[in-house]
XYZ file of C-alpha atoms in Angstrom:
777
model
C 184.892 40.187 184.358
C 183.377 39.434 187.781
C 186.865 39.514 189.347
C 187.176 43.165 188.332
C 183.822 44.093 189.859
C 183.531 45.746 193.280
C 181.764 43.808 196.021
C 179.197 46.598 196.241
C 178.401 46.326 192.540
C 178.200 42.529 192.759
C 175.749 42.691 195.647
C 173.700 45.362 193.929
C 173.563 43.383 190.690
C 172.311 40.272 192.468
C 169.589 42.243 194.248
C 168.667 43.890 190.944
C 168.206 40.503 189.279
C 166.358 38.902 192.223
C 163.876 41.579 193.270
C 161.021 42.348 193.112
C 160.749 39.213 190.965
C 163.517 37.041 189.492
C 164.956 38.031 186.134
C 164.472 41.044 183.873
C 161.616 39.948 181.607
C 157.950 39.071 181.695
C 155.286 38.388 179.076
C 152.234 40.619 178.915
C 149.041 40.058 176.950
C 148.271 42.741 174.382
C 144.597 41.871 174.011
C 141.876 41.903 176.692
C 140.735 38.689 178.352
C 137.976 40.186 180.444
C 135.018 38.020 179.504
C 133.934 34.825 177.774
C 133.827 36.449 174.346
C 137.425 37.639 174.696
C 138.434 34.087 175.559
C 136.546 32.739 172.550
C 138.330 35.217 170.274
C 141.778 34.656 171.745
C 141.618 30.868 171.836
C 139.118 28.253 170.793
C 137.125 28.554 168.613
C 138.063 32.060 167.336
C 141.766 31.438 166.986
C 141.020 28.948 164.188
C 140.169 31.867 161.888
C 143.645 33.304 162.279
C 145.246 29.877 161.784
C 143.315 29.251 158.587
C 144.206 32.700 157.234
C 147.922 32.083 157.774
C 147.708 28.587 156.268
C 146.173 30.146 153.168
C 148.655 33.046 153.032
C 151.807 32.884 155.215
C 152.261 36.640 154.837
C 149.260 37.092 157.123
C 151.429 35.936 160.034
C 152.925 39.430 160.009
C 149.546 41.028 160.799
C 147.852 38.301 162.832
C 150.692 37.316 165.187
C 153.607 38.836 167.048
C 156.096 37.176 164.690
C 157.146 40.235 162.712
C 158.122 42.072 165.886
C 159.673 39.077 167.639
C 163.395 38.307 167.679
C 165.256 35.364 169.175
C 168.399 36.213 171.116
C 170.134 32.851 170.913
C 173.393 31.548 172.366
C 175.154 28.371 173.391
C 177.140 30.243 176.027
C 180.583 29.538 174.591
C 181.871 33.149 174.496
C 179.881 35.215 176.988
C 181.081 38.816 177.340
C 184.416 38.652 179.150
C 183.418 35.475 180.978
C 184.261 32.976 178.256
C 182.679 29.553 177.936
C 180.357 29.566 180.940
C 177.625 27.514 179.296
C 174.074 28.299 178.213
C 172.422 28.410 181.650
C 174.891 30.896 183.112
C 174.524 33.034 179.987
C 170.806 33.560 180.526
C 171.118 36.853 182.484
C 173.110 38.301 179.585
C 170.525 37.192 177.031
C 167.726 38.655 179.165
C 169.706 41.877 179.268
C 169.982 41.905 175.492
C 166.228 41.398 175.297
C 165.645 44.399 177.556
C 167.797 46.557 175.272
C 165.832 45.486 172.182
C 162.575 46.433 173.890
C 163.797 49.655 175.458
C 165.475 51.143 172.427
C 163.375 49.829 169.533
C 160.162 48.318 170.900
C 161.129 44.843 169.681
C 159.899 41.824 171.626
C 162.397 39.080 172.373
C 162.507 35.492 173.543
C 165.938 34.626 174.892
C 166.953 31.097 173.921
C 169.903 29.324 175.531
C 170.837 26.159 173.661
C 172.905 23.358 175.216
C 174.610 22.429 171.979
C 178.206 22.937 170.780
C 178.097 20.788 167.665
C 177.853 23.165 164.701
C 175.615 20.907 162.583
C 173.134 20.397 165.406
C 173.204 24.040 166.475
C 172.438 25.124 162.908
C 169.507 22.716 162.829
C 168.172 24.167 166.104
C 168.388 27.735 164.840
C 166.818 26.979 161.475
C 163.934 25.098 163.083
C 162.894 28.318 164.848
C 162.038 30.213 161.681
C 158.233 29.865 162.003
C 158.349 31.550 165.417
C 160.516 34.585 164.789
C 160.910 37.546 162.471
C 164.664 37.566 163.057
C 167.493 35.763 164.862
C 170.179 37.562 166.882
C 173.040 35.133 167.454
C 174.967 36.048 170.580
C 178.122 34.997 172.406
C 179.058 32.005 170.241
C 182.811 31.511 170.033
C 184.876 31.822 166.869
C 185.346 30.260 164.417
C 182.120 28.289 164.981
C 180.097 31.524 164.965
C 181.122 32.204 161.342
C 179.987 28.758 160.256
C 176.697 28.895 162.173
C 175.720 32.294 160.810
C 176.781 31.513 157.260
C 174.825 28.264 157.106
C 171.740 29.641 158.836
C 171.614 32.619 156.486
C 171.761 30.240 153.523
C 168.834 28.163 154.818
C 166.549 30.793 156.373
C 164.337 33.531 154.933
C 164.535 35.817 157.955
C 167.450 37.979 159.144
C 170.198 36.093 160.992
C 172.648 38.499 162.574
C 175.607 37.678 164.799
C 175.833 40.912 166.777
C 179.265 40.213 168.265
C 180.594 40.343 164.710
C 178.511 42.830 162.819
C 177.312 45.162 165.560
C 180.870 45.892 166.608
C 181.980 46.131 162.981
C 179.320 48.684 162.094
C 180.236 51.026 164.944
C 183.966 50.599 164.365
C 183.495 51.381 160.676
C 181.520 54.544 161.493
C 184.282 55.683 163.854
C 186.936 54.930 161.226
C 185.122 56.959 158.560
C 184.769 59.952 160.873
C 188.292 59.655 162.261
C 189.775 59.563 158.784
C 187.677 62.557 157.753
C 189.107 64.575 160.651
C 192.612 63.367 159.806
C 192.191 64.209 156.114
C 192.856 60.636 154.982
C 191.164 58.231 152.547
C 190.070 54.753 153.584
C 191.549 53.250 150.431
C 194.999 54.594 151.299
C 195.394 53.975 155.032
C 197.302 51.167 156.720
C 195.260 49.164 159.246
C 196.709 46.908 161.933
C 194.633 44.712 164.219
C 195.355 42.986 167.495
C 192.962 40.089 167.632
C 191.527 37.890 164.901
C 188.286 36.690 166.417
C 184.747 37.139 165.172
C 184.502 40.875 165.869
C 187.948 41.756 164.499
C 187.479 39.906 161.222
C 183.979 41.306 160.802
C 185.403 44.819 161.262
C 187.934 44.202 158.530
C 185.394 42.622 156.176
C 183.100 45.624 156.503
C 185.922 48.131 156.081
C 186.996 46.319 152.920
C 183.454 46.512 151.564
C 183.573 50.267 152.267
C 186.823 50.719 150.339
C 189.797 49.588 152.442
C 192.438 47.555 150.577
C 193.293 44.053 151.838
C 196.954 44.636 150.966
C 196.963 47.540 153.460
C 195.702 45.386 156.351
C 197.876 43.420 158.762
C 196.271 41.093 161.301
C 197.912 39.921 164.519
C 196.610 37.514 167.130
C 197.905 35.535 170.115
C 200.434 33.785 167.827
C 201.647 37.019 166.231
C 201.275 38.248 162.669
C 198.915 36.373 160.360
C 201.210 35.615 157.415
C 200.941 33.385 154.385
C 201.892 29.820 155.242
C 201.456 30.205 159.004
C 200.615 26.755 160.387
C 199.049 27.693 163.732
C 195.514 28.885 164.532
C 194.555 29.501 160.915
C 191.172 29.100 159.230
C 189.590 30.150 155.959
C 188.364 33.437 157.422
C 191.826 34.492 158.638
C 193.486 33.298 155.456
C 191.913 36.209 153.563
C 194.158 38.624 155.476
C 197.392 36.589 155.506
C 200.214 38.726 154.088
C 203.579 37.936 152.510
C 205.782 39.381 155.274
C 208.775 38.582 157.449
C 207.281 40.518 160.362
C 206.098 38.344 163.224
C 205.060 40.698 166.040
C 202.758 43.648 166.598
C 205.764 45.838 167.358
C 207.165 45.100 163.888
C 203.974 45.969 161.960
C 202.675 48.979 163.890
C 205.147 51.555 162.425
C 203.368 53.764 159.881
C 199.919 52.414 160.749
C 197.054 54.927 160.431
C 194.476 52.794 162.230
C 194.876 50.319 165.083
C 191.912 48.061 165.871
C 192.287 46.133 169.092
C 189.878 43.369 170.044
C 192.257 41.253 172.058
C 193.679 41.840 175.546
C 194.563 44.697 177.854
C 197.962 46.335 177.576
C 199.172 44.762 174.328
C 199.654 48.146 172.622
C 202.676 49.589 174.390
C 202.986 53.381 174.681
C 206.277 53.357 172.786
C 204.559 51.680 169.809
C 202.514 54.835 169.250
C 205.586 56.921 168.511
C 206.031 55.150 165.175
C 202.408 55.346 164.009
C 201.343 57.726 161.236
C 200.230 61.311 161.800
C 196.839 61.668 163.538
C 196.451 57.959 164.195
C 193.111 56.388 165.090
C 193.455 53.968 168.000
C 190.524 51.665 168.688
C 191.460 49.881 171.912
C 188.292 47.855 172.466
C 189.301 45.087 174.880
C 187.198 45.084 178.084
C 187.496 45.860 180.896
C 191.088 46.897 180.217
C 191.783 48.235 176.710
C 194.904 47.470 174.714
C 196.179 50.851 175.899
C 194.571 53.237 178.391
C 193.403 56.457 176.696
C 195.332 58.734 179.067
C 198.589 56.927 178.259
C 197.876 57.021 174.554
C 197.017 60.725 174.646
C 200.152 61.508 176.619
C 202.365 59.712 174.109
C 200.475 60.907 171.009
C 198.448 64.091 171.615
C 197.269 64.002 167.992
C 195.728 60.532 168.364
C 191.993 59.857 168.243
C 191.044 57.108 170.680
C 188.010 54.828 171.037
C 187.416 52.214 173.732
C 184.643 49.894 174.779
C 184.304 51.641 178.143
C 181.629 54.114 179.158
C 184.008 56.186 181.313
C 185.974 57.431 178.288
C 184.894 59.332 175.171
C 184.103 57.452 171.956
C 182.566 54.343 173.500
C 182.066 51.533 170.984
C 178.873 49.963 172.279
C 176.767 47.572 170.202
C 173.547 49.082 171.549
C 174.296 51.943 169.169
C 173.076 49.863 166.279
C 171.617 46.383 166.769
C 168.114 47.414 167.972
C 167.700 49.856 165.109
C 169.076 47.559 162.432
C 166.531 44.939 163.435
C 163.809 47.600 163.635
C 164.384 48.615 160.031
C 164.774 45.031 158.834
C 161.618 43.790 160.564
C 159.505 46.722 159.410
C 160.077 45.900 155.750
C 159.953 42.124 156.237
C 163.593 41.705 155.219
C 164.723 38.186 154.365
C 168.288 38.958 155.462
C 170.544 41.679 156.810
C 172.925 42.036 153.897
C 176.065 44.038 153.219
C 174.143 46.973 151.769
C 172.060 47.260 154.943
C 175.149 47.143 157.153
C 176.873 49.836 155.104
C 173.756 51.987 155.291
C 173.866 51.687 159.081
C 177.547 52.679 159.117
C 176.911 55.825 157.110
C 173.860 56.769 159.187
C 175.809 56.455 162.455
C 178.751 58.414 161.074
C 176.465 61.188 159.849
C 174.626 61.427 163.179
C 177.915 61.977 165.014
C 178.395 65.116 162.920
C 175.045 66.597 163.994
C 174.646 68.914 167.006
C 174.429 66.931 170.279
C 171.026 65.990 171.684
C 169.737 67.337 175.024
C 169.128 63.740 176.136
C 172.813 63.009 175.604
C 173.749 66.106 177.579
C 171.621 65.013 180.546
C 173.139 61.535 180.447
C 176.612 63.052 180.692
C 175.896 65.577 183.426
C 175.048 68.496 181.156
C 178.075 68.268 178.861
C 177.881 66.793 175.374
C 180.832 67.057 173.011
C 180.341 68.302 169.451
C 181.801 66.304 166.557
C 185.565 66.061 166.882
C 188.380 63.756 167.994
C 186.576 63.013 171.262
C 183.207 62.540 169.618
C 183.656 60.332 166.559
C 180.509 58.284 167.166
C 177.150 59.115 168.742
C 176.361 58.399 172.355
C 174.319 55.247 173.069
C 171.866 57.635 174.765
C 171.196 59.647 171.615
C 167.454 59.279 170.927
C 167.934 60.071 167.245
C 169.724 56.793 166.525
C 166.522 54.989 165.596
C 165.424 57.859 163.352
C 168.650 57.660 161.360
C 169.543 53.955 161.342
C 166.203 52.161 160.955
C 165.074 54.121 157.859
C 168.536 53.792 156.285
C 168.481 50.034 156.823
C 164.900 49.735 155.592
C 165.701 51.722 152.448
C 168.799 49.626 151.784
C 166.750 46.444 152.203
C 164.244 47.703 149.644
C 166.929 48.902 147.233
C 168.795 45.578 147.431
C 165.675 43.482 146.892
C 165.451 41.639 150.219
C 162.387 43.492 151.593
C 159.319 41.272 151.696
C 156.974 44.129 152.647
C 158.412 47.417 151.338
C 157.071 50.604 152.891
C 155.394 52.964 150.453
C 156.650 56.208 151.971
C 160.027 56.198 153.720
C 159.434 59.722 155.064
C 156.174 58.662 156.704
C 157.909 55.562 158.048
C 160.632 57.709 159.596
C 158.020 59.915 161.237
C 156.305 56.827 162.670
C 159.530 55.911 164.486
C 159.236 59.041 166.608
C 157.107 56.983 169.011
C 160.306 55.266 170.134
C 162.184 58.549 170.550
C 159.667 60.510 172.559
C 156.668 58.864 174.113
C 154.827 62.083 173.328
C 155.571 61.635 169.622
C 152.172 60.534 168.323
C 150.031 62.714 170.553
C 152.109 65.795 169.729
C 152.298 65.129 165.994
C 149.187 67.163 164.983
C 150.489 70.174 166.869
C 153.929 69.977 165.323
C 152.446 69.686 161.831
C 150.320 72.785 162.395
C 153.163 74.713 164.013
C 155.546 74.025 161.125
C 152.936 75.249 158.633
C 153.032 78.774 160.111
C 155.792 79.288 162.700
C 155.367 82.096 165.223
C 157.683 84.107 167.465
C 158.035 82.547 170.907
C 159.903 84.326 173.696
C 161.752 82.331 176.367
C 162.413 84.273 179.544
C 165.220 81.968 180.757
C 167.189 82.256 177.546
C 170.528 81.429 179.170
C 169.323 78.083 180.549
C 170.884 75.045 178.892
C 167.483 73.389 178.425
C 166.145 76.446 176.610
C 169.191 76.595 174.346
C 168.912 72.913 173.469
C 165.181 73.316 172.907
C 165.857 76.330 170.684
C 168.246 74.212 168.603
C 165.544 71.584 168.049
C 162.878 74.238 167.405
C 165.013 75.909 164.750
C 165.913 72.605 163.106
C 162.265 71.508 163.018
C 160.980 74.895 161.858
C 158.436 75.059 164.680
C 158.981 78.656 165.795
C 161.277 81.671 165.742
C 162.858 81.759 169.212
C 163.389 85.032 171.075
C 165.764 84.545 174.003
C 165.914 86.844 177.019
C 169.504 86.819 178.221
C 172.966 88.310 178.052
C 174.507 87.906 174.586
C 177.961 86.904 175.773
C 176.625 84.266 178.175
C 174.406 82.742 175.497
C 177.240 82.736 172.962
C 179.601 80.949 175.346
C 177.012 78.346 176.323
C 175.964 77.661 172.757
C 179.589 76.874 171.964
C 180.076 74.790 175.129
C 177.034 72.637 174.387
C 178.073 72.035 170.773
C 175.056 73.832 169.311
C 174.937 75.689 166.008
C 172.622 78.557 166.982
C 173.555 82.025 165.785
C 171.932 85.246 166.961
C 170.061 87.031 164.220
C 170.146 84.053 161.887
C 168.435 81.495 164.100
C 167.070 83.464 167.045
C 166.463 87.004 168.267
C 167.600 88.402 171.592
C 166.477 90.762 174.314
C 169.359 91.790 176.558
C 167.957 92.796 179.982
C 171.053 94.867 180.675
C 171.171 96.818 177.432
C 168.206 96.851 175.061
C 167.181 99.945 173.057
C 163.508 99.280 173.819
C 163.990 99.653 177.563
C 162.154 102.977 177.917
C 159.282 101.788 175.732
C 158.901 98.654 177.847
C 158.818 100.704 181.054
C 156.122 102.945 179.592
C 154.047 99.955 178.523
C 154.408 98.389 181.961
C 153.207 101.536 183.695
C 150.322 101.798 181.274
C 148.995 98.282 181.973
C 149.967 97.872 185.645
C 150.281 101.390 187.009
C 147.115 100.937 189.033
C 148.195 97.489 190.296
C 150.935 98.665 192.635
C 153.636 99.207 189.996
C 155.365 102.566 190.552
C 157.699 104.185 187.989
C 160.788 103.258 190.011
C 159.613 99.673 190.441
C 158.762 99.416 186.739
C 162.245 100.561 185.779
C 163.800 98.007 188.124
C 161.637 95.097 187.033
C 162.144 95.742 183.331
C 165.878 95.380 183.988
C 165.758 92.404 186.364
C 162.569 90.360 185.916
C 162.751 88.350 182.712
C 159.121 87.205 183.002
C 158.049 90.852 183.009
C 160.203 91.468 179.926
C 158.747 88.465 178.092
C 155.158 89.342 178.994
C 155.666 92.925 177.814
C 157.076 91.683 174.506
C 153.914 89.629 173.969
C 151.688 92.513 175.086
C 153.412 94.872 172.624
C 153.080 92.397 169.744
C 156.848 91.828 169.476
C 156.367 88.136 170.330
C 153.427 85.844 169.711
C 153.752 83.588 172.760
C 155.537 83.455 176.103
C 157.237 80.508 177.813
C 158.653 80.970 181.301
C 158.929 79.299 184.686
C 162.063 77.160 184.602
C 163.099 78.852 187.846
C 161.173 80.391 190.739
C 157.574 80.311 191.915
C 154.660 79.437 189.684
C 152.236 81.883 191.337
C 154.664 84.823 190.945
C 154.756 84.348 187.192
C 151.016 83.796 187.111
C 150.522 87.249 188.617
C 152.763 88.832 185.984
C 150.794 87.206 183.166
C 147.488 88.308 184.673
C 148.706 91.883 185.081
C 150.465 92.361 181.746
C 148.994 89.962 179.185
C 145.588 89.787 180.844
C 142.690 87.413 180.367
C 140.888 86.474 177.175
C 137.418 88.065 176.834
C 134.897 86.423 179.145
C 137.436 84.288 181.013
C 136.881 84.295 184.784
C 140.428 83.320 185.679
C 143.425 81.393 184.441
C 143.661 77.623 184.789
C 146.251 74.971 183.978
C 145.843 71.725 182.061
C 148.548 69.050 182.140
C 148.945 66.227 179.666
C 150.275 62.863 180.759
C 151.158 60.210 178.188
C 150.958 56.686 179.578
C 151.136 53.195 178.133
C 147.330 53.240 178.145
C 147.001 56.527 176.287
C 147.037 60.286 176.716
C 145.093 62.017 179.467
C 144.542 65.718 180.089
C 144.184 66.773 183.740
C 142.707 70.067 185.003
C 143.282 72.189 186.993
C 146.684 71.035 188.181
C 148.337 74.326 189.142
C 146.113 77.415 189.490
C 142.603 77.346 190.995
C 142.451 76.131 194.593
C 138.713 75.386 194.865
C 136.903 76.348 191.673
C 133.152 76.949 191.646
C 130.744 75.051 189.416
C 130.844 77.950 186.962
C 134.647 77.924 186.906
C 134.722 74.161 186.403
C 132.339 74.500 183.477
C 134.539 77.189 181.943
C 137.598 75.051 182.519
C 136.084 71.932 180.979
C 134.996 73.749 177.819
C 138.391 75.432 177.540
C 140.129 72.068 177.910
C 137.941 70.648 175.148
C 139.209 73.340 172.800
C 142.822 72.599 173.645
C 142.382 68.841 173.287
C 140.913 69.371 169.827
C 144.228 70.867 168.746
C 145.858 67.493 169.421
C 143.589 65.868 166.864
C 141.558 64.122 169.583
C 137.860 64.134 170.334
C 137.536 65.333 173.931
C 135.748 62.963 176.318
C 135.355 64.817 179.587
C 134.837 63.224 182.997
C 133.945 65.478 185.945
C 135.619 63.587 188.766
C 134.509 63.167 192.345
C 134.601 60.687 195.194
C 130.932 60.156 194.307
C 129.564 58.091 191.414
C 126.465 59.583 189.761
C 124.568 60.834 192.795
C 125.866 58.406 195.412
C 126.695 61.355 197.686
C 125.085 64.740 198.325
C 128.013 66.599 199.837
C 129.063 70.014 198.545
C 131.809 68.721 196.254
C 129.549 66.217 194.523
C 126.807 68.773 194.058
C 129.352 71.197 192.595
C 130.378 68.733 189.911
C 126.747 67.946 189.075
C 126.013 71.640 188.766
C 129.042 72.049 186.476
C 127.703 69.244 184.263
C 124.358 71.050 183.877
C 126.133 74.299 182.953
C 128.341 72.574 180.347
C 125.439 70.746 178.711
C 123.419 73.936 178.556
C 126.231 75.791 176.816
C 127.505 73.022 174.554
C 125.024 70.138 174.197
C 127.242 68.308 171.687
C 130.213 68.023 174.024
C 130.933 64.469 175.253
C 130.938 65.040 179.009
C 129.550 63.268 182.053
C 129.833 63.228 185.834
C 130.070 63.384 188.672
C 131.973 60.095 188.613
C 134.813 58.264 190.261
C 138.125 57.948 188.448
C 137.760 54.236 187.685
C 134.346 54.843 186.168
C 135.852 57.567 183.994
C 138.465 55.186 182.608
C 136.336 52.048 182.200
C 133.125 51.929 180.184
C 132.304 48.558 181.756
C 132.398 49.990 185.277
C 130.556 53.117 184.192
C 127.734 51.145 182.615
C 127.236 49.190 185.820
C 126.481 52.402 187.659
C 124.789 54.413 184.917
C 124.175 52.772 181.521
C 124.043 55.160 178.598
C 126.767 57.607 179.537
C 127.364 60.553 177.205
C 130.706 59.174 175.996
C 132.051 55.735 175.142
C 135.336 54.165 176.134
C 137.764 55.919 178.466
C 137.646 59.610 179.224
C 140.672 61.562 178.030
C 139.945 64.821 179.887
C 139.800 64.501 183.667
C 138.454 67.567 185.497
C 139.020 67.502 189.264
C 136.971 69.199 191.992
C 139.950 71.077 193.448
C 143.651 71.802 193.022
C 144.816 69.330 195.656
C 143.127 66.397 193.934
C 144.344 67.389 190.471
C 147.961 68.027 191.395
C 148.273 64.919 193.554
C 146.817 62.767 190.772
C 149.175 64.374 188.271
C 152.258 63.734 190.403
C 151.200 60.152 191.176
C 150.595 59.423 187.510
C 154.021 60.727 186.516
C 155.776 58.436 188.979
C 153.636 55.331 189.377
C 152.491 55.034 185.764
C 155.874 56.059 184.374
C 153.938 58.729 182.503
C 155.450 61.417 180.332
C 154.243 64.895 181.352
C 153.608 67.692 178.864
C 152.883 71.120 180.256
C 151.284 72.545 182.267
C 149.459 74.458 179.549
C 147.961 77.706 180.783
C 144.336 78.247 179.803
C 142.728 81.677 179.551
C 145.385 84.365 178.880
C 144.617 86.963 176.201
C 147.688 85.748 174.284
C 149.478 82.394 174.578
C 151.590 82.182 177.740
C 152.775 79.080 179.559
C 154.507 78.622 182.890
C 156.662 75.521 183.034
C 158.030 73.806 186.121
C 161.697 73.511 187.189
C 161.756 69.788 186.347
C 160.974 70.359 182.659
C 163.364 68.913 180.066
C 164.438 70.444 176.773
C 162.007 68.138 174.998
C 159.253 69.314 177.319
C 159.992 72.898 176.294
C 159.777 71.914 172.623
C 156.404 70.253 173.191
C 154.945 73.293 174.947
C 156.372 75.531 172.231
C 154.413 73.624 169.591
C 151.232 74.059 171.638
C 151.921 77.783 172.055
C 152.535 78.284 168.323
C 149.257 76.605 167.419
C 147.462 78.840 169.930
C 149.096 81.876 168.374
C 147.907 80.790 164.951
C 144.294 80.805 166.014
C 142.214 83.513 164.381
C 140.458 84.167 167.671
C 141.979 84.148 171.132
C 141.007 81.776 173.903
C 137.662 82.508 175.464
C 135.109 80.452 177.295
C 132.148 82.818 177.266
C 131.565 83.785 173.646
C 127.810 84.322 173.421
C 125.987 81.608 171.543
C 129.183 79.668 170.734
C 130.490 77.973 173.882
C 133.958 76.732 173.173
C 133.932 77.939 169.573
C 136.592 80.557 170.206
C 138.922 77.786 171.277
C 139.081 76.273 167.816
C 142.439 76.363 166.109
C 141.233 76.861 162.596
């Protein structure tokens, strides 16, 4: 494999592995060790309580230790990728890489274990001795046929899942592709002829799984380096190959390929000659999975057989068979129900889940990964992309359910639907924090107008919004353009059925919109001629007028152009909620340490104490919609009176105003950012603060501070941004930023729908009830 790598890629890979610290993994503590009591709880004497509990009931290990989320990726280095028998030490970078994939895609912790042992008996003993440490074992890169023996014997002796990914991961994806390919070809699995090139661990596992799904052994012909596997063959045979030995006089691949419906290649580059394809059955499925060079290059295969469906193991061609499609999610489902094994039923459930996902509309994440283009289900999209974030939502619950149904689940989940929803934390880091809003939005969807209705991100967001039942989208855009793009992106949206449309170039309400615009903005510099022009050309104006006229419940705009230009339109047309001094913007960032709301990140340059008080109370109302209790910190360079400059005094004055208007609100300041986020630091300066723990609403003294902090947090903390959310308009309206993703649009839509549901509109100055008008119920 290294010989086929460019020098630039080699150099880059070595730098990647060396810097900034060697390797790809580290261990992090999940509990605090900040004082003597923490140490006493974590180790002696406190740890004895956990040990005694597990000794009394071994099931407690699942709740008192990392074990149930810990997998061993174990190899002896005898069959590493395309590198062969390079030994356990040289295999370590690959095992670390596998560990990274487990963590990234499914949140599973991994210890990579490289064992210097080739004797099967001793290797089995090593693996089995690890059972107290791990919730599951992922065997990796062990050569055939030893890998069959090791897995089989370990599974018999152990009560945790043992899964040889080189066999079963590949088999599961291949089987999903076969099911979908045969569906497109109009063929039945029980009837088709299957020919393989290669008879190693992966190839035989593919055949075993296909047989369990309905393929007939008599319809399968296996070939390897010695030719056809036939009954009585003396060379390179074992009990696993013997299953597929046929009574035949054929001895070469060329002799058995005629009439084949499916070719599965897990052997060597170039073995499937172009002329062989001419004799295959109609609409053949060709799985040329050798790396880096497949058994036949897809362009050659397509040229010879235009009706062929082709899969490879390469990322630069459609239909990539990549084990990352399944192994993290299979383990996720197995671990979450305490499965004692990964059995045939669980593997088949994974196959069907993957096949079904390929038939769904493509995800926006997939589209971004492939430069904006994602293919709908068809000959060039038989299996999902490895980037599809929905994989875990489909595979893990299917595997968990199969484990429970087949009786191998040690800790069955009570509600599979709730379990599936809990997995959303791995799909979108905003999943948990956004969940209350999505639940409320689905209960009473509203009409949301999107002013950039032709934008790909809006269309993909609209697809998700319709599927989730969050809102009724109204798109501003040209019908023909939207229709073409919906088809190009593989979406299923249909005008009238799934969304409504305002065509800027030809809408029957044009004159009414112009009249409304003149009525609300005629004294703000908008002349009749200008109104007529803007209602044809400015989609933000159109969207704001729709909300003003009651034809939409909320507005979302801002994917292109200047923020302040759209802000002016919203002020002029939608207006401010009663008592609101001005608009403000709150941005949510979701970090590994929690969710934080920042204000004002986009609107007010240097707000007064009164404006900061309004803003803080308004933010509290919004945060309540997320199901959180707002804890507000008024930030400054000063910590509780350490400075008497104008900025510090302003924040102190704002605190007095907030407490006077809403004494029950958990708010304090002025304080430095570290004091806001650490109760320990805060208590050193001022014991008895008005809130405990970390603040979740951070109110800044000016726009520069807020926006800089927001941008730093996004990059340095690898935070997920949601918003900005506009505070103060008479009806819900939000201005996004050009960097927003389709998922970001969906998140803001949920927030806008919940605002629109409120019985009273946003206000910060309702007499006698500060902040009450911000409630969502």
